[in-house]
Coordinates of C-alpha atoms in Angstrom, one line a residue:
X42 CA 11.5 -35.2 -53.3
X43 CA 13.2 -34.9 -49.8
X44 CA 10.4 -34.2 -47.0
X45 CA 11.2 -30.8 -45.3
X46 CA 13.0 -31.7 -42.4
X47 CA 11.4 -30.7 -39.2
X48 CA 12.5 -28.0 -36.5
X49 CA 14.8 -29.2 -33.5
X50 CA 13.0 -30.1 -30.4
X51 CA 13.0 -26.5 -28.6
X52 CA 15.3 -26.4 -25.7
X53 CA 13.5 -26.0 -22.3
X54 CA 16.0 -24.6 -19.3
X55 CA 14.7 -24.1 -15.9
X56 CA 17.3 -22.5 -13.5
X57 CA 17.3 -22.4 -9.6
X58 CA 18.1 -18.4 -8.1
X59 CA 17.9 -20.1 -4.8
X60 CA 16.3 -16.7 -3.4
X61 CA 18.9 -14.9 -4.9
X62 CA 18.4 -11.5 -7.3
X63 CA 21.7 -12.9 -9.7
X64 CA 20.1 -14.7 -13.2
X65 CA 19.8 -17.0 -14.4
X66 CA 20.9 -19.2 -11.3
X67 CA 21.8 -22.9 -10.8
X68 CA 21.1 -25.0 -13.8
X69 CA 18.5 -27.7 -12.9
X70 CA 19.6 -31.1 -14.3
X71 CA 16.6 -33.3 -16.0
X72 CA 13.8 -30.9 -14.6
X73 CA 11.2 -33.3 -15.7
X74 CA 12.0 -35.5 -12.7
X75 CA 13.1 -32.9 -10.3
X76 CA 12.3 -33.5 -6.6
X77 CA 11.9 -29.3 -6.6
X78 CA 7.9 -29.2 -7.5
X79 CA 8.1 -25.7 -8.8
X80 CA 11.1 -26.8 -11.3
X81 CA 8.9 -29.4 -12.5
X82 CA 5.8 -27.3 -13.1
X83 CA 7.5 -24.6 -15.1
X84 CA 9.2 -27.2 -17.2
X85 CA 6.1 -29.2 -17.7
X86 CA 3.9 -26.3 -18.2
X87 CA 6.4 -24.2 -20.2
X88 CA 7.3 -27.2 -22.5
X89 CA 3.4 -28.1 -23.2
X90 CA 3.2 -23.9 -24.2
X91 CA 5.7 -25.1 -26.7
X92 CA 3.6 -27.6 -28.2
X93 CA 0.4 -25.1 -27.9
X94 CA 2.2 -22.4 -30.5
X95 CA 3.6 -24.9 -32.7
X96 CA -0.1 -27.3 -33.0
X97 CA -2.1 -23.7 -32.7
X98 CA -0.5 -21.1 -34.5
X99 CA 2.4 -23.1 -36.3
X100 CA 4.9 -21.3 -34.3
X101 CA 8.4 -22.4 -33.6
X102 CA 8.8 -21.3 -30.1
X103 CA 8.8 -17.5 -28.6
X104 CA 10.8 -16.3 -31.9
X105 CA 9.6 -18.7 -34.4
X106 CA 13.0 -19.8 -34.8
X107 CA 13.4 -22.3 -32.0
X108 CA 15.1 -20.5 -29.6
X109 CA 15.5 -22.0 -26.2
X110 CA 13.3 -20.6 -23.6
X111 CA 15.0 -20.0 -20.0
X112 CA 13.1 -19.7 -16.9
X113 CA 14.7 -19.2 -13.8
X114 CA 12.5 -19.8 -10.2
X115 CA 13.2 -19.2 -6.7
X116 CA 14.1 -15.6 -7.6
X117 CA 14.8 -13.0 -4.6
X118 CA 12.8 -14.3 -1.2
X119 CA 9.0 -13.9 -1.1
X120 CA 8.7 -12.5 -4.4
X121 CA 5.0 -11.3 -5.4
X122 CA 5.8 -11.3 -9.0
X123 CA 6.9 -12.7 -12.5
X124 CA 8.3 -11.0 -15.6
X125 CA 10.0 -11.3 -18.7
X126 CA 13.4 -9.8 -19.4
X127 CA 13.5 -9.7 -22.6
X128 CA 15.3 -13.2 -22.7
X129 CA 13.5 -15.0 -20.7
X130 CA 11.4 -15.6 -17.9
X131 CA 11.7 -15.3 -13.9
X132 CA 9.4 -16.3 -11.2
X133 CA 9.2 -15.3 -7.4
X134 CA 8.1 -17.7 -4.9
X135 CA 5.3 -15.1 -3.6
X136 CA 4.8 -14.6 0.2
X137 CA 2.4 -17.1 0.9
X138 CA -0.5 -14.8 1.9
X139 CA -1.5 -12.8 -1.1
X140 CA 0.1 -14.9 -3.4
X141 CA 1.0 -18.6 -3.5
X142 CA 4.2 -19.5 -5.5
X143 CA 4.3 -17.4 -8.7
X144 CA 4.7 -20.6 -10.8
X145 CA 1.0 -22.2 -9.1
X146 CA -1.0 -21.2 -12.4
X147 CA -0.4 -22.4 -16.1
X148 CA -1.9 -19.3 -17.6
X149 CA 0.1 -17.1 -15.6
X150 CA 3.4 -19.3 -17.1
X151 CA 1.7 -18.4 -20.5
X152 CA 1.1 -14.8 -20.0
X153 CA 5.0 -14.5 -19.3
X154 CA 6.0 -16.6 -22.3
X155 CA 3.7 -14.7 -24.4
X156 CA 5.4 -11.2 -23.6
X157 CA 8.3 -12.7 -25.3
X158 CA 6.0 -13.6 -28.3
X159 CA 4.9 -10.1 -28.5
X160 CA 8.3 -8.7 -28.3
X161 CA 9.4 -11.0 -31.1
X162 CA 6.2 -9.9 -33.5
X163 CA 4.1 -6.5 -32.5
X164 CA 7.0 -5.1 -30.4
X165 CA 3.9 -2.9 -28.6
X166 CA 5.8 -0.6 -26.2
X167 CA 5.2 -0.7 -22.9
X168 CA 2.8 2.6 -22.5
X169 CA -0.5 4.0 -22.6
X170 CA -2.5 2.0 -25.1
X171 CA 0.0 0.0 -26.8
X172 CA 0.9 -1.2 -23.0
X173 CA -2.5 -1.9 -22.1
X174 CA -2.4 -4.2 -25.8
X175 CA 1.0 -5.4 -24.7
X176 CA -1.0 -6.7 -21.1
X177 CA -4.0 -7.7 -22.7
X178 CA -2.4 -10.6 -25.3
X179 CA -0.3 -11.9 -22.4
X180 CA -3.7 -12.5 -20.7
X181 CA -5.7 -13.6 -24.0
X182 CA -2.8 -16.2 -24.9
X183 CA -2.5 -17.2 -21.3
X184 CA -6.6 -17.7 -20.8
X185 CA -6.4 -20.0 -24.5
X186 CA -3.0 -22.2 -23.4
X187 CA -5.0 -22.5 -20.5
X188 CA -8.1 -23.6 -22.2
X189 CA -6.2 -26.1 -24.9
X190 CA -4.6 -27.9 -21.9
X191 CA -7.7 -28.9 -20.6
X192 CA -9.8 -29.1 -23.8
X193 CA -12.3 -26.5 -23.0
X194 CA -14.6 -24.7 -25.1
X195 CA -15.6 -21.3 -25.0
X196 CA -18.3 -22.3 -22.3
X197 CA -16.6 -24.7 -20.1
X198 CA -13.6 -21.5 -19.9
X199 CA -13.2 -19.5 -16.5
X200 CA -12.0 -16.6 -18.5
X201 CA -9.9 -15.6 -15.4
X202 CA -6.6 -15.4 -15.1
X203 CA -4.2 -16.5 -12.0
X204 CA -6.6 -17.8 -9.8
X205 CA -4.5 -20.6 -8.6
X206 CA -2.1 -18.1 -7.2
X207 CA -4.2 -16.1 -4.8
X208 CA -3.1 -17.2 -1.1
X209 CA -5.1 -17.3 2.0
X210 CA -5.1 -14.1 2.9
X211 CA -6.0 -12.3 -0.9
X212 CA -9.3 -15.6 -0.7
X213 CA -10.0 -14.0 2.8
X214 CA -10.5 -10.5 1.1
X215 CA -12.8 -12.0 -1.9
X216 CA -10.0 -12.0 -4.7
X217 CA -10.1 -15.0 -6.4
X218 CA -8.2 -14.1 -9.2
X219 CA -5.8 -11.4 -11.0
X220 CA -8.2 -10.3 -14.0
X221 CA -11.2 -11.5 -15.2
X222 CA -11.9 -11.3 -19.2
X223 CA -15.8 -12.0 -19.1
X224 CA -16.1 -8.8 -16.5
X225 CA -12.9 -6.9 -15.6
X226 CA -14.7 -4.9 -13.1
X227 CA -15.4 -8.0 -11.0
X228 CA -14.7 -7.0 -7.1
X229 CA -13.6 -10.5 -6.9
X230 CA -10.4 -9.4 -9.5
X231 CA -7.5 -8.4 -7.6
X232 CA -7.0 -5.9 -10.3
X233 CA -10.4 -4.2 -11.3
X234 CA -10.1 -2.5 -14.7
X235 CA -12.8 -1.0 -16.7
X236 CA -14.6 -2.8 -19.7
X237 CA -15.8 -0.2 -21.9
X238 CA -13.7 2.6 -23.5
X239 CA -15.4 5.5 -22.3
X240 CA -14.4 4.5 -18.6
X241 CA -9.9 4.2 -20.1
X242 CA -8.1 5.1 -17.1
X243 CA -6.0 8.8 -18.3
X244 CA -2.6 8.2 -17.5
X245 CA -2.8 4.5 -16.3
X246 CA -0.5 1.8 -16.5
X247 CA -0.9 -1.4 -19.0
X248 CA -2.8 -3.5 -16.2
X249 CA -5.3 -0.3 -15.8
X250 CA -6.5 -0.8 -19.5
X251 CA -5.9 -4.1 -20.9
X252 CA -9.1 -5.2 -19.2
X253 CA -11.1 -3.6 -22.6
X254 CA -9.1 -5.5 -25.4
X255 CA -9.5 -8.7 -23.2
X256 CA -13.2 -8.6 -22.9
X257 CA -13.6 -7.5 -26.6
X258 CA -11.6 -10.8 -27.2
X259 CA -13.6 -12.8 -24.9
X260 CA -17.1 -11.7 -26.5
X261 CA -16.1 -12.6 -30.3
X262 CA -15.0 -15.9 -28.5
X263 CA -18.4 -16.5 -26.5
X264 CA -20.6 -15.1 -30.0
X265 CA -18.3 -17.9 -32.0
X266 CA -18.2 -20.6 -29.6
X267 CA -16.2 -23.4 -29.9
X268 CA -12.5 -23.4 -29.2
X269 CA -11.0 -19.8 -28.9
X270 CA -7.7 -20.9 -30.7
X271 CA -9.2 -22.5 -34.1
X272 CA -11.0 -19.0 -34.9
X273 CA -10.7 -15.8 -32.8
X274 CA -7.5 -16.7 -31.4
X275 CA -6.1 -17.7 -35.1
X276 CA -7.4 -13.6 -35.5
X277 CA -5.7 -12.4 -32.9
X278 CA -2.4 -13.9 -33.4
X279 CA -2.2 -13.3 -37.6
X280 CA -3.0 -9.2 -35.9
X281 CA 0.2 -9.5 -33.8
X282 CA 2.4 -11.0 -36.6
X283 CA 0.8 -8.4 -39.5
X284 CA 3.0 -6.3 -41.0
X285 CA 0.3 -3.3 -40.9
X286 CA 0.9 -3.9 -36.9
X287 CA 2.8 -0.9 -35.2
X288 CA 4.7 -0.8 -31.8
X289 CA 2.1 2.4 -30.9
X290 CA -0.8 0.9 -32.5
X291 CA -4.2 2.2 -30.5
X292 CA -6.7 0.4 -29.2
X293 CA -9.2 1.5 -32.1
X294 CA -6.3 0.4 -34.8
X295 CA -5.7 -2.6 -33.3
X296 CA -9.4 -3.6 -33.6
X297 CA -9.3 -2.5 -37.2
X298 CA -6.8 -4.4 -37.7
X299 CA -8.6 -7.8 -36.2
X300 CA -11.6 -6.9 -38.8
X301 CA -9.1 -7.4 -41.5
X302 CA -7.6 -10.3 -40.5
X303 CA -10.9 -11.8 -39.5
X304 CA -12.3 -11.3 -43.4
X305 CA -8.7 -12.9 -44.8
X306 CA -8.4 -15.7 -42.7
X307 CA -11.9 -17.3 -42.6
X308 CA -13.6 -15.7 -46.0
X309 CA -15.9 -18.4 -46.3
X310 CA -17.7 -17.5 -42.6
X311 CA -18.5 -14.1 -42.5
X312 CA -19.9 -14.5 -38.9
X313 CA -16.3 -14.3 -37.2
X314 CA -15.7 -10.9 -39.0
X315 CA -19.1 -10.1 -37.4
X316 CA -18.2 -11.0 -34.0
X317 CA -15.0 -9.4 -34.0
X318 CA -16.1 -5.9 -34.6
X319 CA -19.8 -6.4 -32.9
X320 CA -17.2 -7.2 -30.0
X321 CA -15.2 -4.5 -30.3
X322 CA -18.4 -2.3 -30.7
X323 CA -19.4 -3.2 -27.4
X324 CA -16.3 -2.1 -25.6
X325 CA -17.0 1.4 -27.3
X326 CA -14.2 0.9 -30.5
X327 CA -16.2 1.1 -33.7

C-alpha cells in the first residue's frame, strides 16, 4: 500500500509596501535571510504559525488546503495597525510612541493569521456578538501560538496579548499591553473590556466584547492546566470548524457549542467538559 503522500510545504510570501497604501508591494527575495528585520520576523514567525496549525490542530495552512499566506510590511507611513484583507495579511510600522512596529509581537502575527482561519471555517461576521467571537479567537489562537513557541504551560502564560508592541509613550501611561485574557478590565490594557456578561457593552464594536469569550477561555485553560492547545484549545478549534457553527452564532451558543465538543473530543475525562461550562458560568453564559 502507497503511503499517503504529504501536503506541499506551504508557501510563505512577505512583500515590502515601502510606506506605500498599494498591496501587496515589492516581493522580498529569500526573506529568511533578509537584512530588513521586520521581513525576517514576519516570515520566521508566520512560517513557525504554519507548523503550530498543522502539529496542533492538523491544519493545512489558513484554508486547510495549503494555500500560500501573503503578508505585506512597511504599509502606509507610521501606521498604528494590522489587518487581514481577506487574502492576506498587512502590517504598519506603527509611530514609535504608542506603538512599536506592528510586526514586534508573535501573538499579534497570529491573531492576524487567525482572522483568516476564521473566515475559512466559522465565517462569524464582523458585528455585535459574532464580532466580539470573531475578535476573541484571533486573541485565544494568538495567546496559544504564543505559548507553543515558547513551551509554556498554562501557568508560565502571560495571557496578554501585544505587549511587545506598546512604545515609550503608551509604557509612560501604564499600558503594557492591548488585552489581557486573565482580566480584561486591567487599567494596564490599552483596551479595557468587560469580563462578565452582564457588564456587554450595547452597541460596541468586536474589541468592546471579545474580552468575555477570552477570559471564559482562559479559565477552562487555568482549571485544566497543562498546555492550552492539547485540550481546551483542541475545544475551541473542533467549535470553529463544527458544522452546527453559524456566522451569527451568540455568545451563549457558542458556549453550548464548546460543551458539546468538549464531551466528544475527550469522553474519557469528563473534567474538561466541566471546565468549559464552569468557565463559561463565570462570565455569566450558563
Amino acid at each position: 500500500m502507497r503511503n499517503k503522500a504529504l501536503p506541499a510545504p506551504t508557501e510563505v510570501l512577505i512583500f515590502d509596501c515601502q510606506e506605500s497604501e498599494s498591496l501587496p508591494g515589492k516581493l522580498v527575495s529569500n526573506p529568511g535571510l533578509s537584512t530588513d528585520s521586520v521581513a525576517k520576523e514576519v516570515y520566521s514567525d508566520t512560517s513557525l504559525l504554519v507548523d503550530f496549525f498543522r502539529k496542533c490542530f492538523g491544519r493545512n495552512s489558513i484554508d486547510d488546503a495549503g494555500m500560500g499566506i501573503v503578508s505585506s510590511v512597511h504599509y502606509s507611513r507610521s501606521y498604528v495597525n494590522a489587518f487581514w484583507t481577506g487574502a492576506q495579511m498587512v502590517y504598519g510600522d506603527g509611530d514609535g510612541l504608542i506603538f512599536k512596529n506592528m510586526t514586534s509581537a508573535d501573538d499579534f502575527i497570529g491573531h492576524e493569521l487567525q482572522h483568516g482561519v476564521t473566515q475559512h471555517t466559522a465565517a462569524l461576521i464582523y458585528e455585535g456578538e459574532p464580532g466580539a467571537l470573531n475578535e476573541s479567537m484571533s486573541d485565544v489562537f494568538g495567546s496559544m501560538f504564543r505559548q507553543w513557541k515558547r513551551s509554556w504551560d498554562i501557568g508560565a502564560a502571560d495571557w496578554i496579548i501585544g505587549s511587545e508592541l506598546m512604545g515609550p509613550t503608551a509604557i509612560q501611561m501604564g499600558w503594557v499591553c492591548l488585552r489581557n485574557l486573565l482580566d480584561p478590565s486591567a487599567n494596564s490594557s490599552l483596551t479595557k473590556q468587560p469580563k462578565h456578561y452582564k457588564d456587554y457593552v450595547q452597541g460596541g464594536g468586536p474589541h468592546d466584547n471579545s474580552g468575555i469569550p477570552n477570559h471564559a477561555f482562559y479559565r477552562a485553560c487555568s482549571a485544566v492546566g497543562g498546555y492550552s492547545w492539547e485540550t481546551v484549545g483542541l475545544v475551541w478549534y473542533a467549535a470553529i470548524r463544527s458544522r452546527h457553527i453559524k456566522p451569527n452564532m451568540k455568545f451563549k451558543d457558542f458556549a453550548a457549542l464548546t460543551c458539546h465538543e468538549a464531551k466528544r473530543i475527550f469522553p474519557k475525562n469528563p473534567s474538561i467538559a466541566t471546565a468549559v461550562k464552569e468557565a463559561w458560568a463565570a462570565v455569566g453564559l450558563r
